[in-house]
Amino acid sequence: MIRVMLVDDQALFRAGIRMLVSSQPDMEVVAEAGNGQEALAAVTGSRPDVVLMDIRMPVMDGLTATAEILKKSDAPRVVMLTTFDLDEAAARAIRQGASGFLLKDADPEFLLAAIRTVHSGSSVIAASATRELFAHFTEQAKPVPAQFAALTDREREIFALAARGLSNAEIAGREFLSEATVKTHISRILTKLALRDRVQLVVFAFEHGLTTP
């Protein structure tokens, strides 16, 4: 079972998401919170796998709560909920380690798929959307870290495609590789660059000027 925690100051919105998640045979809602402070208190006891976190809430906002939650050694995956397609707050949250963002009006099936995708750790929510987000909000590029030199030529090719938001299947088709091989390359790239997932790969690429059109 995928253990899900809902954090949003609108009780009606939480009720709708709870009903949706609870209708799935592989998911359960283990905790709810109406603000970030309540979320910090609830996350330890409920041990969720995935947290759906609203950005704008009273008492403590989602950015502050997410930063605190992700300091934990066994931190859950955090997905930010936003009403804005291009949201600077979402970009900040992803820099802090959130695994992606969702629009609050996303289709129910997309939200459920996003929870499963983030829980699996094999890919991320809408890497292409994340790339678009960072195209708007990334500041001046930082120097490229030394560990990037540890990537092989093939890994750099895969890195560039993943940074553009291409899926494993799309990369496999373009590079004439199997999806399993692409997944292995991505895993090695993440390990060498000390990145948590593909969203963090997109962030890394933008922050260090390693993106291509």
PDB file of C-alpha atoms in Angstrom:
ATOM      1  CA  MET A   1       0.000   0.000   0.000  1.00  0.00           C
ATOM      2  CA  ILE A   2       1.162   3.501  -0.838  1.00  0.00           C
ATOM      3  CA  ARG A   3       0.735   5.625   2.281  1.00  0.00           C
ATOM      4  CA  VAL A   4      -0.449   9.115   1.364  1.00  0.00           C
ATOM      5  CA  MET A   5      -0.639  12.257   3.493  1.00  0.00           C
ATOM      6  CA  LEU A   6      -2.751  15.276   2.473  1.00  0.00           C
ATOM      7  CA  VAL A   7      -1.768  18.800   3.508  1.00  0.00           C
ATOM      8  CA  ASP A   8      -4.141  21.596   2.475  1.00  0.00           C
ATOM      9  CA  ASP A   9      -6.019  24.294   4.374  1.00  0.00           C
ATOM     10  CA  GLN A  10      -9.251  23.614   2.465  1.00  0.00           C
ATOM     11  CA  ALA A  11     -11.123  20.770   4.155  1.00  0.00           C
ATOM     12  CA  LEU A  12     -13.402  20.244   1.160  1.00  0.00           C
ATOM     13  CA  PHE A  13     -10.428  19.845  -1.185  1.00  0.00           C
ATOM     14  CA  ARG A  14      -8.835  17.340   1.193  1.00  0.00           C
ATOM     15  CA  ALA A  15     -12.104  15.395   1.389  1.00  0.00           C
ATOM     16  CA  GLY A  16     -12.234  15.078  -2.389  1.00  0.00           C
ATOM     17  CA  ILE A  17      -8.639  13.881  -2.651  1.00  0.00           C
ATOM     18  CA  ARG A  18      -9.162  11.498   0.278  1.00  0.00           C
ATOM     19  CA  MET A  19     -12.142   9.879  -1.439  1.00  0.00           C
ATOM     20  CA  LEU A  20     -10.192   9.554  -4.681  1.00  0.00           C
ATOM     21  CA  VAL A  21      -7.090   8.058  -3.081  1.00  0.00           C
ATOM     22  CA  SER A  22      -9.071   5.756  -0.784  1.00  0.00           C
ATOM     23  CA  SER A  23     -10.925   4.311  -3.779  1.00  0.00           C
ATOM     24  CA  GLN A  24      -7.677   2.781  -5.030  1.00  0.00           C
ATOM     25  CA  PRO A  25      -6.736  -0.746  -3.939  1.00  0.00           C
ATOM     26  CA  ASP A  26      -3.043   0.145  -3.633  1.00  0.00           C
ATOM     27  CA  MET A  27      -3.347   3.433  -1.714  1.00  0.00           C
ATOM     28  CA  GLU A  28      -4.478   4.668   1.673  1.00  0.00           C
ATOM     29  CA  VAL A  29      -4.637   8.100   3.314  1.00  0.00           C
ATOM     30  CA  VAL A  30      -2.739   7.826   6.600  1.00  0.00           C
ATOM     31  CA  ALA A  31      -2.857  11.477   7.731  1.00  0.00           C
ATOM     32  CA  GLU A  32      -4.206  14.918   6.951  1.00  0.00           C
ATOM     33  CA  ALA A  33      -3.151  18.401   7.978  1.00  0.00           C
ATOM     34  CA  GLY A  34      -4.568  21.879   7.483  1.00  0.00           C
ATOM     35  CA  ASN A  35      -1.237  23.728   7.526  1.00  0.00           C
ATOM     36  CA  GLY A  36       2.483  23.109   7.511  1.00  0.00           C
ATOM     37  CA  GLN A  37       2.845  23.076  11.275  1.00  0.00           C
ATOM     38  CA  GLU A  38       0.226  20.347  11.609  1.00  0.00           C
ATOM     39  CA  ALA A  39       2.001  18.461   8.810  1.00  0.00           C
ATOM     40  CA  LEU A  40       5.298  18.407  10.713  1.00  0.00           C
ATOM     41  CA  ALA A  41       3.542  16.983  13.749  1.00  0.00           C
ATOM     42  CA  ALA A  42       1.680  14.354  11.720  1.00  0.00           C
ATOM     43  CA  VAL A  43       4.397  13.124   9.374  1.00  0.00           C
ATOM     44  CA  THR A  44       6.488  11.431  12.075  1.00  0.00           C
ATOM     45  CA  GLY A  45       3.675   9.346  13.480  1.00  0.00           C
ATOM     46  CA  SER A  46       1.996   8.458  10.198  1.00  0.00           C
ATOM     47  CA  ARG A  47       5.152   7.700   8.167  1.00  0.00           C
ATOM     48  CA  PRO A  48       3.675   8.463   4.724  1.00  0.00           C
ATOM     49  CA  ASP A  49       5.365   7.439   1.495  1.00  0.00           C
ATOM     50  CA  VAL A  50       4.037  10.413  -0.467  1.00  0.00           C
ATOM     51  CA  VAL A  51       2.921  13.822   0.825  1.00  0.00           C
ATOM     52  CA  LEU A  52       0.651  16.032  -1.274  1.00  0.00           C
ATOM     53  CA  MET A  53       1.557  19.507  -0.012  1.00  0.00           C
ATOM     54  CA  ASP A  54      -0.296  22.742  -0.728  1.00  0.00           C
ATOM     55  CA  ILE A  55       2.068  25.684  -1.160  1.00  0.00           C
ATOM     56  CA  ARG A  56      -0.009  28.513   0.307  1.00  0.00           C
ATOM     57  CA  MET A  57      -1.421  27.879   3.790  1.00  0.00           C
ATOM     58  CA  PRO A  58      -1.823  29.829   7.051  1.00  0.00           C
ATOM     59  CA  VAL A  59       0.351  29.330  10.171  1.00  0.00           C
ATOM     60  CA  MET A  60       3.150  27.620   8.188  1.00  0.00           C
ATOM     61  CA  ASP A  61       3.276  27.480   4.405  1.00  0.00           C
ATOM     62  CA  GLY A  62       4.102  24.444   2.321  1.00  0.00           C
ATOM     63  CA  LEU A  63       7.611  25.624   1.428  1.00  0.00           C
ATOM     64  CA  THR A  64       8.711  25.846   5.053  1.00  0.00           C
ATOM     65  CA  ALA A  65       7.072  22.532   5.936  1.00  0.00           C
ATOM     66  CA  THR A  66       8.603  20.770   2.938  1.00  0.00           C
ATOM     67  CA  ALA A  67      12.098  21.999   3.803  1.00  0.00           C
ATOM     68  CA  GLU A  68      11.709  20.622   7.345  1.00  0.00           C
ATOM     69  CA  ILE A  69      10.228  17.302   6.257  1.00  0.00           C
ATOM     70  CA  LEU A  70      12.982  16.674   3.710  1.00  0.00           C
ATOM     71  CA  LYS A  71      15.661  17.073   6.388  1.00  0.00           C
ATOM     72  CA  LYS A  72      14.586  13.709   7.801  1.00  0.00           C
ATOM     73  CA  SER A  73      16.737  10.720   6.881  1.00  0.00           C
ATOM     74  CA  ASP A  74      13.670   8.675   5.909  1.00  0.00           C
ATOM     75  CA  ALA A  75      11.827  11.576   4.291  1.00  0.00           C
ATOM     76  CA  PRO A  76       8.788  10.804   2.147  1.00  0.00           C
ATOM     77  CA  ARG A  77       8.391  12.022  -1.407  1.00  0.00           C
ATOM     78  CA  VAL A  78       6.731  15.427  -1.463  1.00  0.00           C
ATOM     79  CA  VAL A  79       4.577  16.667  -4.337  1.00  0.00           C
ATOM     80  CA  MET A  80       3.606  20.330  -4.300  1.00  0.00           C
ATOM     81  CA  LEU A  81       0.030  21.358  -5.099  1.00  0.00           C
ATOM     82  CA  THR A  82      -0.404  24.703  -6.815  1.00  0.00           C
ATOM     83  CA  THR A  83      -3.092  26.675  -8.611  1.00  0.00           C
ATOM     84  CA  PHE A  84      -0.536  28.366 -10.865  1.00  0.00           C
ATOM     85  CA  ASP A  85       0.989  26.655 -13.901  1.00  0.00           C
ATOM     86  CA  LEU A  86       4.255  28.575 -13.613  1.00  0.00           C
ATOM     87  CA  ASP A  87       4.784  29.130  -9.920  1.00  0.00           C
ATOM     88  CA  GLU A  88       8.036  30.486  -8.486  1.00  0.00           C
ATOM     89  CA  ALA A  89       7.141  28.957  -5.114  1.00  0.00           C
ATOM     90  CA  ALA A  90       6.919  25.523  -6.767  1.00  0.00           C
ATOM     91  CA  ALA A  91      10.350  26.081  -8.294  1.00  0.00           C
ATOM     92  CA  ARG A  92      11.742  26.911  -4.848  1.00  0.00           C
ATOM     93  CA  ALA A  93      10.168  23.782  -3.369  1.00  0.00           C
ATOM     94  CA  ILE A  94      11.678  21.585  -6.069  1.00  0.00           C
ATOM     95  CA  ARG A  95      15.098  23.126  -5.400  1.00  0.00           C
ATOM     96  CA  GLN A  96      14.612  22.110  -1.768  1.00  0.00           C
ATOM     97  CA  GLY A  97      14.027  18.503  -2.810  1.00  0.00           C
ATOM     98  CA  ALA A  98      10.332  18.140  -3.611  1.00  0.00           C
ATOM     99  CA  SER A  99       9.716  15.474  -6.243  1.00  0.00           C
ATOM    100  CA  GLY A 100       7.495  17.586  -8.474  1.00  0.00           C
ATOM    101  CA  PHE A 101       4.358  19.643  -8.601  1.00  0.00           C
ATOM    102  CA  LEU A 102       0.742  19.206  -9.618  1.00  0.00           C
ATOM    103  CA  LEU A 103      -1.934  21.685 -10.530  1.00  0.00           C
ATOM    104  CA  LYS A 104      -4.898  21.466  -8.190  1.00  0.00           C
ATOM    105  CA  ASP A 105      -7.240  21.065 -11.138  1.00  0.00           C
ATOM    106  CA  ALA A 106      -5.320  18.100 -12.574  1.00  0.00           C
ATOM    107  CA  ASP A 107      -7.398  15.186 -13.829  1.00  0.00           C
ATOM    108  CA  PRO A 108      -8.010  12.586 -11.095  1.00  0.00           C
ATOM    109  CA  GLU A 109      -6.295   9.833 -13.100  1.00  0.00           C
ATOM    110  CA  PHE A 110      -3.228  12.027 -13.578  1.00  0.00           C
ATOM    111  CA  LEU A 111      -3.021  12.692  -9.835  1.00  0.00           C
ATOM    112  CA  LEU A 112      -3.238   8.972  -9.057  1.00  0.00           C
ATOM    113  CA  ALA A 113      -0.623   8.162 -11.684  1.00  0.00           C
ATOM    114  CA  ALA A 114       1.601  10.894 -10.257  1.00  0.00           C
ATOM    115  CA  ILE A 115       1.412   9.406  -6.772  1.00  0.00           C
ATOM    116  CA  ARG A 116       2.377   5.968  -8.099  1.00  0.00           C
ATOM    117  CA  THR A 117       5.161   7.404 -10.250  1.00  0.00           C
ATOM    118  CA  VAL A 118       6.739   9.367  -7.427  1.00  0.00           C
ATOM    119  CA  HIS A 119       6.389   6.444  -5.039  1.00  0.00           C
ATOM    120  CA  SER A 120       8.195   4.132  -7.463  1.00  0.00           C
ATOM    121  CA  GLY A 121      11.165   6.480  -7.602  1.00  0.00           C
ATOM    122  CA  SER A 122      11.834   5.409 -11.183  1.00  0.00           C
ATOM    123  CA  SER A 123      10.691   8.663 -12.757  1.00  0.00           C
ATOM    124  CA  VAL A 124       9.012  11.926 -11.867  1.00  0.00           C
ATOM    125  CA  ILE A 125       5.922  13.987 -12.497  1.00  0.00           C
ATOM    126  CA  ALA A 126       5.978  15.980 -15.704  1.00  0.00           C
ATOM    127  CA  ALA A 127       9.702  16.536 -16.072  1.00  0.00           C
ATOM    128  CA  SER A 128       8.903  18.590 -19.165  1.00  0.00           C
ATOM    129  CA  ALA A 129       6.655  20.835 -17.073  1.00  0.00           C
ATOM    130  CA  THR A 130       9.394  21.132 -14.468  1.00  0.00           C
ATOM    131  CA  ARG A 131      11.816  22.134 -17.216  1.00  0.00           C
ATOM    132  CA  GLU A 132       9.405  24.816 -18.415  1.00  0.00           C
ATOM    133  CA  LEU A 133       9.051  26.060 -14.864  1.00  0.00           C
ATOM    134  CA  PHE A 134      12.784  26.432 -14.390  1.00  0.00           C
ATOM    135  CA  ALA A 135      13.186  28.120 -17.755  1.00  0.00           C
ATOM    136  CA  HIS A 136      11.238  30.999 -16.215  1.00  0.00           C
ATOM    137  CA  PHE A 137      12.688  31.074 -12.720  1.00  0.00           C
ATOM    138  CA  THR A 138      16.294  29.874 -12.821  1.00  0.00           C
ATOM    139  CA  GLU A 139      18.812  32.521 -11.861  1.00  0.00           C
ATOM    140  CA  GLN A 140      22.293  32.985 -13.346  1.00  0.00           C
ATOM    141  CA  ALA A 141      23.987  29.645 -13.961  1.00  0.00           C
ATOM    142  CA  LYS A 142      26.359  28.345 -11.297  1.00  0.00           C
ATOM    143  CA  PRO A 143      29.745  26.749 -12.077  1.00  0.00           C
ATOM    144  CA  VAL A 144      29.485  23.110 -13.140  1.00  0.00           C
ATOM    145  CA  PRO A 145      30.445  20.831 -10.197  1.00  0.00           C
ATOM    146  CA  ALA A 146      33.495  18.620 -10.555  1.00  0.00           C
ATOM    147  CA  GLN A 147      31.440  15.422 -10.336  1.00  0.00           C
ATOM    148  CA  PHE A 148      29.852  16.152 -13.710  1.00  0.00           C
ATOM    149  CA  ALA A 149      33.217  15.276 -15.280  1.00  0.00           C
ATOM    150  CA  ALA A 150      32.774  11.742 -13.925  1.00  0.00           C
ATOM    151  CA  LEU A 151      29.961  11.066 -16.410  1.00  0.00           C
ATOM    152  CA  THR A 152      30.860   9.058 -19.488  1.00  0.00           C
ATOM    153  CA  ASP A 153      30.106  10.442 -22.959  1.00  0.00           C
ATOM    154  CA  ARG A 154      27.047   8.191 -23.197  1.00  0.00           C
ATOM    155  CA  GLU A 155      25.857   9.283 -19.756  1.00  0.00           C
ATOM    156  CA  ARG A 156      26.174  12.928 -20.784  1.00  0.00           C
ATOM    157  CA  GLU A 157      24.032  12.233 -23.842  1.00  0.00           C
ATOM    158  CA  ILE A 158      21.387  10.577 -21.650  1.00  0.00           C
ATOM    159  CA  PHE A 159      21.669  13.401 -19.114  1.00  0.00           C
ATOM    160  CA  ALA A 160      20.980  16.020 -21.797  1.00  0.00           C
ATOM    161  CA  LEU A 161      17.886  14.199 -23.039  1.00  0.00           C
ATOM    162  CA  ALA A 162      16.537  13.617 -19.523  1.00  0.00           C
ATOM    163  CA  ALA A 163      17.110  17.295 -18.720  1.00  0.00           C
ATOM    164  CA  ARG A 164      14.854  18.155 -21.651  1.00  0.00           C
ATOM    165  CA  GLY A 165      12.062  16.162 -20.010  1.00  0.00           C
ATOM    166  CA  LEU A 166      12.190  13.065 -22.234  1.00  0.00           C
ATOM    167  CA  SER A 167      10.908   9.837 -20.693  1.00  0.00           C
ATOM    168  CA  ASN A 168      12.902   6.596 -20.581  1.00  0.00           C
ATOM    169  CA  ALA A 169      10.882   5.291 -23.529  1.00  0.00           C
ATOM    170  CA  GLU A 170      11.537   8.433 -25.574  1.00  0.00           C
ATOM    171  CA  ILE A 171      15.261   8.335 -24.792  1.00  0.00           C
ATOM    172  CA  ALA A 172      15.396   4.625 -25.641  1.00  0.00           C
ATOM    173  CA  GLY A 173      13.762   5.236 -29.024  1.00  0.00           C
ATOM    174  CA  ARG A 174      16.050   8.113 -29.874  1.00  0.00           C
ATOM    175  CA  GLU A 175      19.268   6.400 -28.770  1.00  0.00           C
ATOM    176  CA  PHE A 176      18.345   2.892 -30.010  1.00  0.00           C
ATOM    177  CA  LEU A 177      18.620   1.448 -26.511  1.00  0.00           C
ATOM    178  CA  SER A 178      16.317  -0.666 -24.378  1.00  0.00           C
ATOM    179  CA  GLU A 179      14.326   1.077 -21.659  1.00  0.00           C
ATOM    180  CA  ALA A 180      16.129  -1.069 -19.088  1.00  0.00           C
ATOM    181  CA  THR A 181      19.489   0.213 -20.341  1.00  0.00           C
ATOM    182  CA  VAL A 182      18.279   3.807 -20.184  1.00  0.00           C
ATOM    183  CA  LYS A 183      17.017   3.247 -16.644  1.00  0.00           C
ATOM    184  CA  THR A 184      20.444   1.888 -15.669  1.00  0.00           C
ATOM    185  CA  HIS A 185      22.171   4.937 -17.173  1.00  0.00           C
ATOM    186  CA  ILE A 186      19.805   7.312 -15.371  1.00  0.00           C
ATOM    187  CA  SER A 187      20.420   5.516 -12.077  1.00  0.00           C
ATOM    188  CA  ARG A 188      24.194   5.824 -12.520  1.00  0.00           C
ATOM    189  CA  ILE A 189      23.905   9.502 -13.440  1.00  0.00           C
ATOM    190  CA  LEU A 190      21.817  10.248 -10.359  1.00  0.00           C
ATOM    191  CA  THR A 191      24.301   8.390  -8.163  1.00  0.00           C
ATOM    192  CA  LYS A 192      27.356  10.160  -9.598  1.00  0.00           C
ATOM    193  CA  LEU A 193      25.736  13.590  -9.261  1.00  0.00           C
ATOM    194  CA  ALA A 194      24.213  12.816  -5.832  1.00  0.00           C
ATOM    195  CA  LEU A 195      20.723  13.624  -7.110  1.00  0.00           C
ATOM    196  CA  ARG A 196      17.528  12.168  -5.678  1.00  0.00           C
ATOM    197  CA  ASP A 197      15.435  11.800  -8.837  1.00  0.00           C
ATOM    198  CA  ARG A 198      14.859  13.104 -12.358  1.00  0.00           C
ATOM    199  CA  VAL A 199      13.262  16.305 -11.170  1.00  0.00           C
ATOM    200  CA  GLN A 200      16.503  17.077  -9.356  1.00  0.00           C
ATOM    201  CA  LEU A 201      18.367  16.252 -12.578  1.00  0.00           C
ATOM    202  CA  VAL A 202      16.335  18.914 -14.417  1.00  0.00           C
ATOM    203  CA  VAL A 203      17.055  21.411 -11.632  1.00  0.00           C
ATOM    204  CA  PHE A 204      20.786  20.557 -11.748  1.00  0.00           C
ATOM    205  CA  ALA A 205      20.886  21.070 -15.511  1.00  0.00           C
ATOM    206  CA  PHE A 206      19.224  24.474 -15.351  1.00  0.00           C
ATOM    207  CA  GLU A 207      21.161  25.755 -12.374  1.00  0.00           C
ATOM    208  CA  HIS A 208      24.485  24.895 -14.021  1.00  0.00           C
ATOM    209  CA  GLY A 209      23.691  25.977 -17.572  1.00  0.00           C
ATOM    210  CA  LEU A 210      23.651  22.422 -18.958  1.00  0.00           C
ATOM    211  CA  THR A 211      20.326  22.577 -20.794  1.00  0.00           C
ATOM    212  CA  THR A 212      19.813  22.369 -24.537  1.00  0.00           C
ATOM    213  CA  PRO A 213      16.839  23.529 -26.616  1.00  0.00           C
TER     214      PRO A 213
END
